Amino acid sequence: MLSDCMSPSRDLSETWRSVLGRLEIEMLAANYETWMRGTTPLRMEDGTVIVQARRAMGLEWLNDRLSVVVRRALHAVTGEELDVRFVPPGATPTAEASIPAIPEGPRRGPVTGTINCNQTFDRYVEAAGNRVAYRSALAMAEGEDGAVNALFIHGSPGMGKSHLLHALACRVADAGRSVACFSAEAFTTRYQTALRSSTAEQFQDAVRSADLFVIDDVQYLAGKKGTLDELGHTIDAVLNAGGRVAFGSEVPPRDLDFPERISSRLAQGLVVRIEPFRREERRRFVEWLCQDRRAAFPGWAVDRIAGLELPSVRLLQSAVNAALAHARYGQLEPADLDGAIGHIAVAQTPASCSATELLDAIARHFHLSGKDLAGRKRTGPLTEARSAAVAVLHGRGHSYGEIAAMLGGRDRSTVRELATRGETILAATPELRTLSA
């Protein structure tokens, strides 16, 4: 239980920090920064946590709308059904009651580097494209018989590689074993700092003696000869001592710009790729996110989001966040949601993409496929999408003849007419207009 002689209680403050950490992940960044960052717990009153807001303005909204989210986070952290009430700045803290302390688990093993234990196996949505990576990481974490001692997970950005690596590291640390976990940048910085401060031996002892050694975004070590040499020696030391290693990368070991002696070490265990969700898996993920955040979307909204062939889980989460924001403010209408998630679909298209990739991006904006644009149907959305496609491609320097061929062999005069209409569409749609630059 918390001490009654502190104002505010140290345990209450520590518990509230954990609540804020959870809210920072669950809430939209702008809302968290506006409403939650800098709030201070004052006391307990009959099962209600009294919290001082940053400003007096907006207290009614905080207590009427945001308290539901905060109560859920309090329950997740403490295991108790507690209420929350926000008060204006200047309120006097007292210690009239106590809040249950965070339940204690097994003593965590030593950690060198940083692990994010909000990313757990329980919060990872298993699907066909990530199943091997997920189950292999879980088996490694549990020390199952037959589990690999070296795991290399690769795939496009935002596919959940970091989530698996941190879930693995946290599970191992929670079992009382030692963990060394870094991003490639952090590993480089820590190693170079140790060299300059003559503490390289201590750093090497901590990392090489770890039961689990993890490096994320390992591709960023390319060209760093000294750090790569240290990486190779660390892998050898950890494995030779009976430990395990795990890495995350955007590309497989053979495609890394590393010396062969390092690439071969990275490839010596299980190398597995994470693939994007399929449509039904996207639907399950959207429904899971809604359930996790205690939100409900109408079926048409779930269909629209699941229909986006986005290349990463991170972008799919962004689409759900956009829908949640519109729902929160009473604006979850088809047109508003289409604009928000269409912008997300287009924004992920690189400026140097091919004509086919451009057509696919424009089609996604209108909830169509690239093949639809080359077809013969003339429904409203298809005509608008083709018009926008012609304007974008012409803005990229393609001739009307080339565009006509791309769109199923249409007549050039038809393509010119579509271009005129497309310019009007682009003028009213900034996210599409950027593609023509």
XYZ file of C-alpha atoms in Angstrom:
437
model
C 0.000 0.000 0.000
C 1.064 3.581 -0.494
C 2.494 5.642 2.323
C 0.063 8.084 3.964
C 2.765 10.526 5.012
C 3.847 11.886 1.633
C 2.219 14.729 -0.270
C 1.724 13.568 -2.952
C 2.534 9.910 -2.187
C 5.648 8.589 -3.880
C 3.856 5.343 -4.741
C 0.891 7.272 -6.127
C 3.260 9.261 -8.320
C 4.976 6.111 -9.579
C 1.642 4.497 -10.370
C 0.485 7.601 -12.224
C 3.687 7.587 -14.304
C 2.830 4.060 -15.386
C -0.683 5.181 -16.280
C 0.710 8.059 -18.343
C 3.093 5.692 -20.104
C 0.176 3.517 -21.166
C -1.927 6.505 -22.247
C 0.925 7.904 -24.336
C 0.796 4.729 -26.433
C -2.994 4.406 -26.615
C -3.990 8.029 -27.260
C -3.455 10.180 -30.302
C -0.177 12.050 -29.820
C -1.787 15.497 -30.075
C -4.448 14.639 -27.473
C -1.908 13.190 -25.074
C 0.325 16.267 -25.337
C -2.626 18.631 -24.890
C -4.456 16.941 -22.014
C -2.326 14.385 -20.184
C 1.345 15.339 -20.237
C 2.218 17.244 -17.065
C -0.826 16.137 -15.047
C -0.114 15.434 -11.372
C -1.827 12.969 -8.989
C -2.791 14.607 -5.708
C -4.627 12.107 -3.527
C -7.291 9.408 -3.221
C -10.878 10.091 -2.143
C -13.188 7.083 -1.741
C -11.764 5.132 -4.639
C -11.255 8.192 -6.869
C -7.834 9.423 -7.940
C -7.755 13.218 -7.801
C -5.509 14.554 -10.578
C -4.373 18.123 -11.141
C -4.764 19.212 -14.762
C -2.288 21.479 -16.511
C -4.899 24.221 -16.983
C -8.390 25.051 -15.769
C -9.783 25.315 -19.283
C -11.200 22.040 -20.586
C -11.859 20.386 -17.199
C -15.433 19.541 -18.193
C -14.208 17.722 -21.313
C -11.531 15.907 -19.304
C -13.991 14.648 -16.708
C -16.844 13.878 -19.098
C -15.022 12.387 -22.081
C -11.423 11.477 -21.260
C -12.048 9.918 -17.844
C -13.246 6.680 -19.484
C -9.870 6.194 -21.159
C -7.986 7.058 -17.971
C -10.065 4.664 -15.844
C -9.236 1.871 -18.278
C -5.517 2.631 -17.993
C -5.752 2.757 -14.183
C -7.372 -0.668 -14.143
C -4.705 -2.089 -16.469
C -1.913 -0.789 -14.224
C -3.341 -1.475 -10.760
C -5.863 -4.248 -11.321
C -8.424 -2.182 -9.363
C -11.667 -0.494 -10.489
C -10.813 3.133 -9.707
C -12.413 6.398 -10.751
C -10.597 9.608 -11.676
C -11.440 13.286 -11.265
C -9.453 16.166 -12.721
C -9.145 19.397 -10.735
C -7.697 22.788 -11.735
C -4.105 23.846 -11.037
C -3.443 25.109 -7.547
C -5.327 22.377 -5.685
C -3.631 21.283 -2.451
C -2.403 17.675 -2.354
C -3.257 15.614 0.696
C -2.806 11.984 1.626
C -6.277 11.013 2.719
C -6.182 7.552 1.226
C -4.051 5.269 -0.847
C -4.099 3.681 -4.258
C -3.020 0.052 -4.736
C 0.610 -0.189 -5.733
C 1.585 -1.769 -9.017
C 1.562 -5.537 -8.462
C 5.045 -6.895 -8.076
C 6.210 -9.717 -10.304
C 9.441 -11.689 -10.396
C 12.576 -9.606 -10.091
C 13.594 -8.452 -13.567
C 16.991 -9.461 -14.861
C 19.633 -6.825 -15.678
C 19.065 -4.882 -18.898
C 21.794 -3.160 -20.893
C 20.261 -0.743 -23.390
C 16.512 -0.134 -23.540
C 13.438 -2.370 -23.738
C 9.820 -1.326 -24.227
C 7.658 -3.700 -22.209
C 4.418 -2.177 -23.456
C 5.090 -4.254 -26.575
C 4.121 -7.745 -25.476
C 3.355 -11.040 -27.174
C -0.228 -10.736 -25.939
C -0.656 -7.488 -27.860
C 0.794 -8.864 -31.109
C -1.829 -9.925 -33.653
C -0.770 -13.204 -35.222
C -1.458 -13.680 -38.948
C -0.257 -15.844 -41.821
C 2.494 -13.427 -42.793
C 4.022 -13.124 -39.321
C 3.220 -16.507 -37.769
C 6.676 -18.062 -38.135
C 8.398 -14.960 -36.760
C 5.920 -14.654 -33.883
C 6.043 -18.286 -32.784
C 9.819 -18.506 -33.172
C 10.347 -15.425 -31.009
C 7.910 -16.761 -28.413
C 9.628 -20.158 -28.364
C 12.996 -18.440 -27.912
C 11.614 -16.332 -25.078
C 10.191 -19.374 -23.294
C 13.331 -21.456 -23.863
C 11.331 -24.235 -25.471
C 13.092 -27.395 -26.567
C 14.129 -27.059 -30.176
C 13.894 -23.247 -30.179
C 16.509 -21.517 -32.319
C 19.329 -19.637 -30.614
C 19.677 -17.083 -33.433
C 16.716 -15.287 -35.056
C 16.787 -12.730 -37.876
C 13.444 -11.036 -38.666
C 13.200 -8.854 -41.771
C 10.490 -6.981 -43.627
C 9.303 -3.541 -44.659
C 9.164 -0.715 -42.081
C 6.175 -0.778 -39.754
C 5.501 -4.519 -39.982
C 5.962 -5.312 -36.276
C 9.601 -6.399 -36.180
C 10.455 -4.097 -33.279
C 7.358 -5.209 -31.397
C 8.464 -8.848 -31.524
C 12.035 -8.049 -30.525
C 10.964 -6.005 -27.496
C 8.370 -8.602 -26.492
C 11.140 -11.206 -26.632
C 13.553 -9.041 -24.627
C 10.963 -8.224 -21.960
C 9.861 -11.832 -21.538
C 13.482 -12.930 -21.059
C 14.220 -10.086 -18.622
C 11.031 -10.784 -16.658
C 12.249 -14.354 -16.220
C 15.266 -12.952 -14.363
C 17.767 -13.363 -17.185
C 20.120 -10.701 -18.526
C 19.335 -8.819 -21.725
C 21.277 -6.443 -23.979
C 18.873 -4.670 -26.355
C 19.714 -1.786 -28.700
C 18.738 -0.106 -31.905
C 21.613 -0.067 -34.375
C 22.128 3.635 -33.704
C 22.142 3.170 -29.931
C 24.587 0.256 -30.139
C 26.954 2.342 -32.257
C 26.705 5.325 -29.919
C 27.214 3.276 -26.758
C 30.188 1.444 -28.203
C 31.879 4.581 -29.561
C 31.263 6.419 -26.282
C 32.814 3.521 -24.361
C 35.893 3.652 -26.575
C 36.341 7.398 -26.041
C 35.856 7.130 -22.281
C 38.131 4.080 -21.907
C 35.222 1.975 -20.654
C 35.028 -0.377 -23.651
C 35.923 -3.382 -21.521
C 33.023 -2.782 -19.133
C 30.619 -2.303 -22.045
C 31.810 -5.503 -23.705
C 31.510 -7.460 -20.470
C 27.891 -6.337 -20.000
C 26.840 -7.047 -23.585
C 28.787 -10.240 -24.262
C 27.654 -11.880 -21.020
C 23.952 -11.307 -21.750
C 21.601 -14.272 -21.991
C 19.915 -12.483 -24.911
C 21.485 -9.988 -27.309
C 19.133 -7.953 -29.537
C 19.816 -5.378 -32.257
C 16.968 -3.704 -34.165
C 17.310 -1.966 -37.564
C 20.651 -3.682 -38.022
C 20.849 -2.418 -41.632
C 21.947 0.986 -40.286
C 25.301 -0.465 -39.239
C 26.424 -0.548 -42.891
C 29.750 1.217 -43.372
C 30.597 1.280 -39.643
C 33.596 -1.053 -39.726
C 34.559 -0.839 -36.062
C 31.002 -1.340 -34.855
C 30.495 -4.267 -37.242
C 33.645 -5.921 -35.913
C 32.303 -5.480 -32.383
C 28.955 -6.916 -33.489
C 30.633 -10.036 -34.860
C 32.647 -10.584 -31.696
C 29.551 -10.048 -29.534
C 27.501 -12.592 -31.489
C 30.257 -15.164 -31.110
C 30.672 -14.494 -27.391
C 26.949 -14.692 -26.596
C 26.324 -17.871 -28.601
C 29.477 -19.601 -27.354
C 28.333 -18.956 -23.777
C 24.956 -20.582 -24.452
C 23.029 -17.336 -24.961
C 20.738 -16.294 -27.802
C 20.709 -13.472 -30.347
C 17.918 -11.789 -32.322
C 17.977 -9.103 -35.003
C 15.543 -6.953 -36.943
C 16.205 -5.534 -40.404
C 14.424 -4.146 -43.440
C 16.369 -6.545 -45.691
C 17.635 -10.143 -45.298
C 21.276 -10.791 -44.300
C 22.423 -11.489 -47.879
C 21.252 -8.020 -48.992
C 23.011 -6.121 -46.219
C 26.041 -4.096 -47.234
C 28.137 -5.938 -44.659
C 31.354 -7.943 -44.917
C 30.665 -11.620 -45.590
C 31.984 -12.648 -42.184
C 29.272 -10.543 -40.512
C 26.440 -11.427 -42.903
C 27.109 -15.126 -42.436
C 26.911 -14.755 -38.649
C 23.546 -13.009 -38.939
C 22.233 -15.735 -41.243
C 23.384 -18.693 -39.145
C 20.053 -19.212 -37.379
C 16.465 -18.788 -38.565
C 15.919 -16.018 -41.123
C 12.226 -15.162 -41.511
C 10.324 -12.425 -43.338
C 7.196 -10.683 -42.068
C 4.573 -10.157 -44.784
C 1.695 -7.627 -44.838
C -1.763 -8.537 -43.593
C -4.266 -9.921 -46.066
C -7.699 -8.297 -46.315
C -9.439 -10.515 -43.751
C -6.431 -10.198 -41.452
C -6.644 -6.413 -41.761
C -10.289 -6.652 -40.758
C -9.431 -8.765 -37.698
C -6.686 -6.313 -36.760
C -9.027 -3.317 -37.050
C -11.645 -5.107 -34.936
C -8.990 -6.031 -32.358
C -7.812 -2.407 -32.139
C -11.392 -1.225 -31.654
C -11.965 -3.771 -28.898
C -8.652 -2.905 -27.241
C -9.583 0.774 -27.166
C -13.205 0.109 -26.238
C -14.434 1.761 -29.416
C -17.013 0.593 -31.936
C -17.048 1.339 -35.663
C -19.953 0.750 -38.027
C -19.395 -2.069 -40.526
C -18.867 0.308 -43.448
C -15.967 2.004 -41.611
C -14.272 -1.313 -40.863
C -14.735 -2.325 -44.515
C -13.141 0.873 -45.777
C -10.103 0.587 -43.542
C -9.657 -3.136 -44.158
C -9.868 -2.455 -47.897
C -6.718 -0.335 -47.809
C -3.802 -2.385 -49.111
C -1.339 -0.586 -46.890
C 2.222 -1.913 -46.738
C 2.582 -1.795 -42.952
C 0.763 -2.348 -39.683
C 1.867 1.123 -38.598
C -0.078 2.758 -41.438
C -3.101 0.587 -40.703
C -2.978 1.809 -37.102
C -2.811 5.359 -38.419
C -5.989 4.760 -40.413
C -7.749 3.427 -37.301
C -6.537 6.442 -35.302
C -7.998 8.738 -37.968
C -11.342 6.956 -37.714
C -11.256 7.127 -33.907
C -10.587 10.859 -34.032
C -13.509 11.435 -36.406
C -15.782 9.268 -34.250
C -14.737 11.061 -31.088
C -15.850 14.395 -32.490
C -19.008 13.105 -34.151
C -17.684 13.250 -37.722
C -17.406 9.597 -38.678
C -19.094 9.966 -42.054
C -18.073 8.139 -45.256
C -16.766 11.249 -47.016
C -14.725 12.425 -44.017
C -13.231 8.992 -43.384
C -12.454 8.454 -47.069
C -10.530 11.712 -47.145
C -8.546 10.881 -44.009
C -7.567 7.322 -44.880
C -7.104 8.178 -48.553
C -4.470 10.679 -47.506
C -2.695 7.952 -45.526
C -2.778 5.573 -48.503
C -1.313 8.162 -50.857
C 1.236 9.546 -48.404
C 3.103 6.234 -48.236
C 3.791 6.283 -52.000
C 7.422 7.352 -52.653
C 8.113 10.281 -54.961
C 10.271 8.074 -57.203
C 7.636 5.370 -57.694
C 6.792 3.858 -61.070
C 3.702 4.614 -63.149
C 2.148 1.330 -61.988
C 2.759 2.231 -58.337
C 1.208 5.649 -58.944
C -1.889 4.071 -60.449
C -2.167 1.684 -57.502
C -1.846 4.573 -55.016
C -4.522 6.614 -56.764
C -6.798 3.572 -56.955
C -6.377 2.965 -53.204
C -7.433 6.555 -52.550
C -10.742 5.812 -54.285
C -11.002 2.306 -52.752
C -10.371 0.647 -56.105
C -7.608 -1.489 -57.601
C -5.146 -0.615 -60.339
C -6.906 -3.109 -62.605
C -10.173 -1.206 -62.164
C -8.608 1.878 -63.736
C -7.774 -0.055 -66.898
C -11.269 -1.570 -67.123
C -14.281 -0.324 -69.056
C -16.741 0.460 -66.301
C -17.743 4.124 -65.977
C -19.233 4.508 -62.510
C -18.682 7.807 -60.711
C -15.698 6.779 -58.540
C -14.001 5.045 -61.471
C -14.301 8.079 -63.737
C -12.940 10.359 -61.009
C -10.087 7.973 -60.275
C -9.138 7.695 -63.966
C -9.281 11.463 -64.346
C -6.989 11.962 -61.363
C -4.650 9.249 -62.678
C -4.367 10.935 -66.081
C -3.617 14.314 -64.489
C -0.982 12.834 -62.175
C 0.748 10.816 -64.907
C 0.721 13.753 -67.317
C 2.205 15.915 -64.573
C 4.974 13.328 -64.251
C 5.850 13.773 -67.948
C 3.973 10.882 -69.556
C 2.410 11.592 -72.936
C -1.305 11.144 -73.560
C -0.478 8.203 -75.822
C 1.495 6.482 -73.077
C -1.264 7.126 -70.561
C -3.900 5.807 -72.959
C -1.949 2.548 -73.248
C -1.620 2.271 -69.447
C -5.370 2.696 -69.048
C -6.412 -0.179 -71.252
C -5.800 1.303 -74.709
C -8.209 4.223 -74.493
C -8.510 6.873 -77.191
C -6.160 9.866 -76.821
C -9.005 12.362 -77.072
C -10.761 10.593 -74.189
C -7.567 10.798 -72.151
C -7.280 14.546 -72.839
C -10.842 15.062 -71.608
C -10.069 13.056 -68.483
C -6.971 15.203 -67.888
C -9.039 18.397 -67.793
C -11.388 16.923 -65.232
C -8.451 15.429 -63.335
C -6.796 18.821 -62.862
C -9.940 20.018 -61.088
C -9.888 16.954 -58.837
C -6.208 17.453 -57.985
C -6.783 21.112 -57.168
C -9.315 20.047 -54.529
C -7.313 17.054 -53.238
C -3.873 18.052 -51.869
C -2.803 14.486 -51.068
C -3.268 13.490 -54.737
C -1.776 16.705 -56.042
C 1.548 15.908 -54.358
C 1.887 12.804 -56.547
C 2.067 14.866 -59.740
C 5.094 16.856 -58.575
